[in-house]
Each structure stands twice: as structure tokens, then as C-alpha cells.
C-alpha positions as semicolon CSV with decimal commas, in nm:
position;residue;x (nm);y (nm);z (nm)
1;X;1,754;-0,615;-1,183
2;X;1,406;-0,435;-1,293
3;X;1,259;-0,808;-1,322
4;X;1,399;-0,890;-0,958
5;X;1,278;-0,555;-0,803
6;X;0,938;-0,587;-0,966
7;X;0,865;-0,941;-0,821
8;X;0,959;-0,747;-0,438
9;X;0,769;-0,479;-0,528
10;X;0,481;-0,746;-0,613
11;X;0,520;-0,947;-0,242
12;X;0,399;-0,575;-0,057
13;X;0,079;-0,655;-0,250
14;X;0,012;-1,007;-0,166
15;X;0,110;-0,897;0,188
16;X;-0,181;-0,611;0,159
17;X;-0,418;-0,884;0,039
18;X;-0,344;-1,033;0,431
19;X;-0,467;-0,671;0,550
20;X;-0,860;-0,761;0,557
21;X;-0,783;-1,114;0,709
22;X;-0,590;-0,971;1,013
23;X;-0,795;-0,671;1,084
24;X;-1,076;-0,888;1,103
25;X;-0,916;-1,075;1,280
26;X;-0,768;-0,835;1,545
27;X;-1,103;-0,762;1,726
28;X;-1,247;-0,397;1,801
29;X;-0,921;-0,153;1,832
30;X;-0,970;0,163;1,696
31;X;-0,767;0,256;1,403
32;X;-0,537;0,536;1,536
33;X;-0,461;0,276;1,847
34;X;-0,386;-0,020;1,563
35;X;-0,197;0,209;1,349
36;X;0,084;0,288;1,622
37;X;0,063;-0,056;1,734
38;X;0,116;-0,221;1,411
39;X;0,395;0,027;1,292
40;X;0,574;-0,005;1,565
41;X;0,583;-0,391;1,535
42;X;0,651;-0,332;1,170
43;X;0,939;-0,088;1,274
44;X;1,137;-0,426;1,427
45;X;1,279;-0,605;1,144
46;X;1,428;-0,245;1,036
47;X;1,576;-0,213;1,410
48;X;1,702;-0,553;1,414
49;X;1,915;-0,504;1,061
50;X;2,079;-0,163;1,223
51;X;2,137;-0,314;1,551
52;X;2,315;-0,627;1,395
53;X;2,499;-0,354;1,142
54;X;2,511;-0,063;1,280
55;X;2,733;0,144;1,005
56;X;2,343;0,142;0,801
57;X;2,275;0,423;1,113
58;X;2,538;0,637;0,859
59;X;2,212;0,544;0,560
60;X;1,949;0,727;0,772
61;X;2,120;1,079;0,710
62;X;1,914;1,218;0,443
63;X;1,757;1,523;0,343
64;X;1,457;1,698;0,494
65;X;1,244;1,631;0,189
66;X;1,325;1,281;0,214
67;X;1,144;1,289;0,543
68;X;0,859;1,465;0,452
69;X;0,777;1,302;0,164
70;X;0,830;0,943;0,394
71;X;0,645;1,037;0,682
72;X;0,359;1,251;0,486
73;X;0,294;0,909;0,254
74;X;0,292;0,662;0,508
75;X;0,110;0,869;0,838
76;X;-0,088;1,061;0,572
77;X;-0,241;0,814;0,392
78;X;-0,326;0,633;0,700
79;X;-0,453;0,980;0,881
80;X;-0,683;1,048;0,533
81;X;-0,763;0,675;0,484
82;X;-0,951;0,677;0,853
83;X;-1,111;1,033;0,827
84;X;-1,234;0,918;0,491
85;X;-1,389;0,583;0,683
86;X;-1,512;0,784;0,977
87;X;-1,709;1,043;0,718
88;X;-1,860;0,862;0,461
89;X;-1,949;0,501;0,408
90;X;-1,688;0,239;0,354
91;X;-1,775;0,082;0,042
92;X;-1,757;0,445;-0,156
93;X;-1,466;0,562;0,057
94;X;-1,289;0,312;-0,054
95;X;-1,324;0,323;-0,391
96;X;-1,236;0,681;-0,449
97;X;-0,948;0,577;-0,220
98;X;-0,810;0,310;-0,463
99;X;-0,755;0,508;-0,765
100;X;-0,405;0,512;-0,623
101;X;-0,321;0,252;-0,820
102;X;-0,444;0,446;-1,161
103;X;-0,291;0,747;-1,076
104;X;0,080;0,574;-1,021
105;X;-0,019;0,428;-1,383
106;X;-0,110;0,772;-1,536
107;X;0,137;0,993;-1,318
108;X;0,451;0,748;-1,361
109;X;0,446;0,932;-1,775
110;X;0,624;1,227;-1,555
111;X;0,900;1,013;-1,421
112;X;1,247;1,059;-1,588
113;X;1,276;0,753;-1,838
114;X;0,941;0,632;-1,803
115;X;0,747;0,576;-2,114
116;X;0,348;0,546;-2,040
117;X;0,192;0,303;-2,301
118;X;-0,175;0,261;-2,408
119;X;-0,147;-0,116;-2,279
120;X;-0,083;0,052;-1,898
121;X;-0,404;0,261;-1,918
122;X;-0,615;-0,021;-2,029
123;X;-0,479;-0,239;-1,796
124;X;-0,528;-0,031;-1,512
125;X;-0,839;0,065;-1,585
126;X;-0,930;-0,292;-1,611
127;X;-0,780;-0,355;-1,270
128;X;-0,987;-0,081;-1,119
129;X;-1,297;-0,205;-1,284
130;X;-1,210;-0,571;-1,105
131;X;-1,183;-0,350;-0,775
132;X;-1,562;-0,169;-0,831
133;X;-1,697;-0,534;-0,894
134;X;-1,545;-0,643;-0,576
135;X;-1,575;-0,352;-0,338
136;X;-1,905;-0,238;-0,456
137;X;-2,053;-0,569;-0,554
138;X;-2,378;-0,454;-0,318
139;X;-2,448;-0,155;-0,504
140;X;-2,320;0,233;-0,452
141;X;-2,458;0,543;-0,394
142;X;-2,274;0,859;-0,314
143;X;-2,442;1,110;-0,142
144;X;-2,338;1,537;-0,108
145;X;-2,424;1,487;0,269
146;X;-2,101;1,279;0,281
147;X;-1,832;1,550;0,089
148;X;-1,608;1,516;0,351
149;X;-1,531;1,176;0,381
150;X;-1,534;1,177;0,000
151;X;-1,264;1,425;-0,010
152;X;-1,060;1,279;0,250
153;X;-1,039;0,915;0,001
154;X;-0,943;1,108;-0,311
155;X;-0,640;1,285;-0,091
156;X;-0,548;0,970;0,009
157;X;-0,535;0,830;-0,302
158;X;-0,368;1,121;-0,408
159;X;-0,125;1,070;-0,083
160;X;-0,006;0,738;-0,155
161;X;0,058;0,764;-0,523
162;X;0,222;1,066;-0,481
163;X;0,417;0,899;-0,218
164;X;0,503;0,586;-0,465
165;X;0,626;0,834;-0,711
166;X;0,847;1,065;-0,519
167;X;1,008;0,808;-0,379
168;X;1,116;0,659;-0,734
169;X;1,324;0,990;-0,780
170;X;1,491;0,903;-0,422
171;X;1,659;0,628;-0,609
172;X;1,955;0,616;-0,438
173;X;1,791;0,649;-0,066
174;X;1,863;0,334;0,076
175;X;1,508;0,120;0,199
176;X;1,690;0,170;0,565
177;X;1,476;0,493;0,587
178;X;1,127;0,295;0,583
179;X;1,219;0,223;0,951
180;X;1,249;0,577;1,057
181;X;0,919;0,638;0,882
182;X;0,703;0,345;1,020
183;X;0,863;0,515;1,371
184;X;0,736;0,841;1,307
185;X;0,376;0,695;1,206
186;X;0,333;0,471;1,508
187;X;0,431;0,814;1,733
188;X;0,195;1,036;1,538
189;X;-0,121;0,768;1,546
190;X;-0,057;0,697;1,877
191;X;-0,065;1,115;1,948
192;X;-0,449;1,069;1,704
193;X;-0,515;0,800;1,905
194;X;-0,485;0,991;2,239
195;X;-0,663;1,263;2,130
196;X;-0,967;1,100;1,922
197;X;-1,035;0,760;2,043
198;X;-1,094;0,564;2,330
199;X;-0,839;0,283;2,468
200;X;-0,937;-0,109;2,369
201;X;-0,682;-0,358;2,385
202;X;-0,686;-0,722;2,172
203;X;-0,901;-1,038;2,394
204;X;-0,718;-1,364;2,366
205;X;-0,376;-1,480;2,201
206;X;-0,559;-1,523;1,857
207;X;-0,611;-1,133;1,848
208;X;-0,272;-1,071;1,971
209;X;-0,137;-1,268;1,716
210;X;-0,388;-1,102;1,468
211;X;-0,266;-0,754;1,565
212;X;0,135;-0,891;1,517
213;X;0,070;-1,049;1,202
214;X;-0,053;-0,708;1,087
215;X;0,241;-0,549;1,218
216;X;0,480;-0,748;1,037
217;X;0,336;-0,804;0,734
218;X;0,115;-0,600;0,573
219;X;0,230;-0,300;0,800
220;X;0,536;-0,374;0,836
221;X;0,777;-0,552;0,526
222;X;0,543;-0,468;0,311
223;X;0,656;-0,084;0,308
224;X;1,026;-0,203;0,312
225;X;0,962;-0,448;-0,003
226;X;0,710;-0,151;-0,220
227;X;0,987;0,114;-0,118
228;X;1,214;-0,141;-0,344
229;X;1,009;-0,232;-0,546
230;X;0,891;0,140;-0,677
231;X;1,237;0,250;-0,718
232;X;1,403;-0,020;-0,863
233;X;1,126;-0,193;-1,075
234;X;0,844;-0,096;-1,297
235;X;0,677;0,095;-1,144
236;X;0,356;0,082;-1,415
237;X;0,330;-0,293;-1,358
238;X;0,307;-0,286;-0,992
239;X;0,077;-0,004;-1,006
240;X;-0,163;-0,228;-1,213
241;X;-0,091;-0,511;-1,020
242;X;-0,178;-0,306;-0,688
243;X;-0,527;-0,414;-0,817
244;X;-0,475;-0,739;-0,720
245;X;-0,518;-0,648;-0,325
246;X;-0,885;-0,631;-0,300
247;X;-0,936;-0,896;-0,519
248;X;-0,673;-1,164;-0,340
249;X;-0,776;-0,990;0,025
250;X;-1,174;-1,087;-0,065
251;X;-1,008;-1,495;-0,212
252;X;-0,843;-1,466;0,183
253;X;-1,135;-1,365;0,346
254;X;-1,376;-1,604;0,119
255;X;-1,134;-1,899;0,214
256;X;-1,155;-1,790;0,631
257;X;-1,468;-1,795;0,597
258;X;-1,523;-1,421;0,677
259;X;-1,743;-1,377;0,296
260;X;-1,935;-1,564;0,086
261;X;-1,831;-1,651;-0,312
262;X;-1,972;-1,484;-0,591
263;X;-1,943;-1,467;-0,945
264;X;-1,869;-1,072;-0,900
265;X;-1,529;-1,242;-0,713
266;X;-1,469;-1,409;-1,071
267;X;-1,524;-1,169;-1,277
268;X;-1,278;-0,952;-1,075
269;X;-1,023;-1,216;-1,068
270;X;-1,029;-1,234;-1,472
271;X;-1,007;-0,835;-1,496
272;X;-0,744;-0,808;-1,264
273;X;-0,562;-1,082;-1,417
274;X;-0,577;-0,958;-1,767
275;X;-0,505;-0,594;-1,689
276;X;-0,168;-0,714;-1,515
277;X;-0,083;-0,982;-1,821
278;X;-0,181;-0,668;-2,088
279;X;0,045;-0,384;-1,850
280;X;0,303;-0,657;-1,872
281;X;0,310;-0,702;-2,243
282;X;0,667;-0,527;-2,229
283;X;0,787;-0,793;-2,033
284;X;0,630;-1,036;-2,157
285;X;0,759;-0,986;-2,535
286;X;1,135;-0,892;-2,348
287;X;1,069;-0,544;-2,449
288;X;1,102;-0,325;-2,168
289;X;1,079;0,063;-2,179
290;X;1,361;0,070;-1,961
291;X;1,696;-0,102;-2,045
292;X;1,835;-0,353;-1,816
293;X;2,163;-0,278;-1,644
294;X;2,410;-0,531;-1,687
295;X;2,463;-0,770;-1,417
């Protein structure tokens, strides 16, 4: 069962490596205008399962905190991730924004049964030092004059690991939920979007299609299959593995034609790669912190 949830958990992150290729390829919407527009498209598949059985409505009647926590991870990160973007340059931005994946690794010791292992560390540290070769592979310099925006990434990273480990002690919340919360994103961006930005609609069918695949992918099933994956899997090896986005989303964009190869892109690949094999030594060996239920 942990092997099985861990492999779902590990489809939301191949699905996030598709994030670069679509927005790219989506054309010049403004994020808070994407946002609601690709949550809401990733809201469908959710709708479709409770119109075609609708006794799961009974699944959606959960607590407040349940909610909170839901809505704050998924709108927050998003709201943080795009003040971060619009305060301080990109390539730094994002890097303080990906220690998400470190922190599940580090924070995931407070989790009831969870052991945290020296090989976890080292593996996502290795992982994140794939992710500085690709993101910052032409150089970075932070600068005071950006705080803000600085501040902003580290919540978010904060945001969405907190998120990813809340919502392992909501074990027994069914991944119905996810639909209510991709709901409640695409209303609140498209409220940002309304107040901060300015209206531009996709040019051409390729765009469309662009903004769709976004929606159902890496916007939309993804957050059903992670929501699985954290709470039923392990939840250290798919935060190491989380590394793997940039890295695969760079392969994508190399392979469109949208960047250039490097041996930076290599060396990330092989860091990456060994941080996930060394997280998964557990596994590996078929000695898992956690015991597997019977099936």
C-alpha cells in the first residue's frame, strides 16, 4: 500500500515537470487570471466523479481546519509564489521557494511514526543542490533592495510543506476534498485577478490547449494524486523526489526546444537521481520505517 501510494504521489511530480512547458506555452495571461482558469479546469475531473456518484457529496463534510489548512496550501502558495515573482527576480525567488521539498524532508521527523534518517537529509540536500545547478545555472545574486519578494518565497515554501504535512495527519480525509479546494482557489485568484491585473485572454487553439493542459495536469490531478500520495506513502521519498521537477521540467523544455543543453542539466540529473536512490535506501533494501499493512 505505502509502495502503491508513493508511485501516485510520484506522478504529481512528473505532472509539475509539464508546468514550465505549458506556461510557456499558454502565451501572456497574468498569473492571478491563469490561476482561476487552470483550477477551475482542474476542479472537473473531481466534479465529474461526484456527479457520476453522488453519495462522495456525504465525503466533503469535514472540519473547518480541514478547510483551512486545504485552501491556505493550495491559494496560499500560489498567492506567495506570485508576490514572491512580482518582488524580486525569478531565478532567486525561486530558489528560496523550493526548499519545500527539504523542509517536508526535515519536518516529516514530527509526524507520528515517521522516523527521519541521515540518508533523507543527504538526499535532499543533494536534490536541492541539483535544483541550484539548474535554476541558477546563470549565476545569483540576492540583493536587500528585494526583501520582500525574498520573504514572500520562503513563506511559500513554508506554505506548501506545511500544507504536505498537515494533510498527512488528515489521513482519513478522503482526496474528494481536493475538488472543493481547487474551487475555492480558482474563486479567490480570480477575486486577485480582478483587483491586481489586467484582462488577456489565450491567441489561437495551441494556447487554449496550453492553458487546458495546465488545468488538468499539473493544476489539476496533480493535487488529487500528491494529496494521496502524502498521506498514504512516504512522505520523505517524495519530498526528495519533489527535486526531480525542475530538473525533468528544464529535460521538457530542452526537448521543445524552449532551452538550450548544458552540462549544469547533467550534473543536476545525476544529483537528483542519487539523492532519490540514497532517500530510498529503505525501500530499496525492503526495510521500510513504516510497516506495511497487510493486503
Amino acid at each position: 500500500m505505502t509502495v502503491r501510494a508513493t508511485l501516485i504521489g510520484f506522478t504529481a511530480i512528473l505532472m509539475w515537470a509539464l508546468l514550465a512547458l505549458f506556461t510557456a506555452a499558454s502565451g501572456s495571461m497574468p498569473p492571478f487570471q491563469l490561476s482561476a482558469l487552470c483550477f477551475a479546469i482542474g476542479s472537473l475531473p473531481g466534479l465529474v466523479v461526484l456527479l457520476l456518484r453522488p453519495e462522495r457529496l456525504a465525503l466533503l463534510r469535514q472540519p473547518a481546519k480541514v478547510w483551512i489548512v486545504g485552501i491556505a496550501g493550495l491559494f496560499g502558495y500560489h498567492f506567495l509564489y506570485f508576490t514572491a515573482l512580482r518582488n524580486a527576480p525569478a531565478v532567486e525567488a525561486g530558489l528560496i521557494a523550493y526548499l519545500w521539498p527539504l523542509l517536508i524532508v526535515v519536518g516529516s521527523a514530527l509526524l507520528p511514526g515517521e522516523r527521519l534518517a541521515w540518508h533523507h537529509v543527504v538526499g535532499a540536500l543533494a536534490g536541492l543542490a541539483g535544483t541550484v545547478l539548474i535554476v541558477a545555472r546563470k549565476g545569483v545574486e540576492f540583493d536587500s533592495a528585494y526583501a520582500l519578494g525574498y520573504g514572500a518565497a520562503l513563506a511559500c515554501a513554508f506554505t506548501w510543506s506545511g500544507y504536505s504535512l498537515i494533510t498527512r495527519r488528515f489521513e482519513a480525509v478522503s482526496t474528494d476534498v481536493v475538488t472543493g479546494f481547487c474551487l475555492a482557489t480558482s474563486l479567490l485568484s480570480l477575486l486577485c485577478h480582478l483587483a491586481l491585473e489586467q484582462t488577456v485572454w489565450p491567441t489561437g487553439a495551441g494556447e487554449w490547449l496550453a492553458v487546458f493542459g495546465l488545468g488538468l495536469l499539473p493544476v489539476g490531478a496533480a493535487f488529487y494524486a500528491w494529496d494521496y500520495g502524502v498521506k498514504n506513502g512516504n512522505i520523505q521519498l517524495l519530498g526528495v523526489a519533489s527535486y526531480s521537477a525542475p530538473v525533468l521540467s528544464t529535460l521538457m523544455l530542452v526537448l521543445f526546444g524552449f532551452a538550450e543543453p548544458s552540462l549544469a542539466i547533467g550534473l543536476a540529473c545525476l544529483l537528483v537521481t542519487g539523492g532519490a536512490v540514497l532517500a530510498s535506501k529503505d525501500i530499496i533494501l525492503k526495510r521500510s520505517p513504516r510497516a506495511e499493512p497487510a493486503e
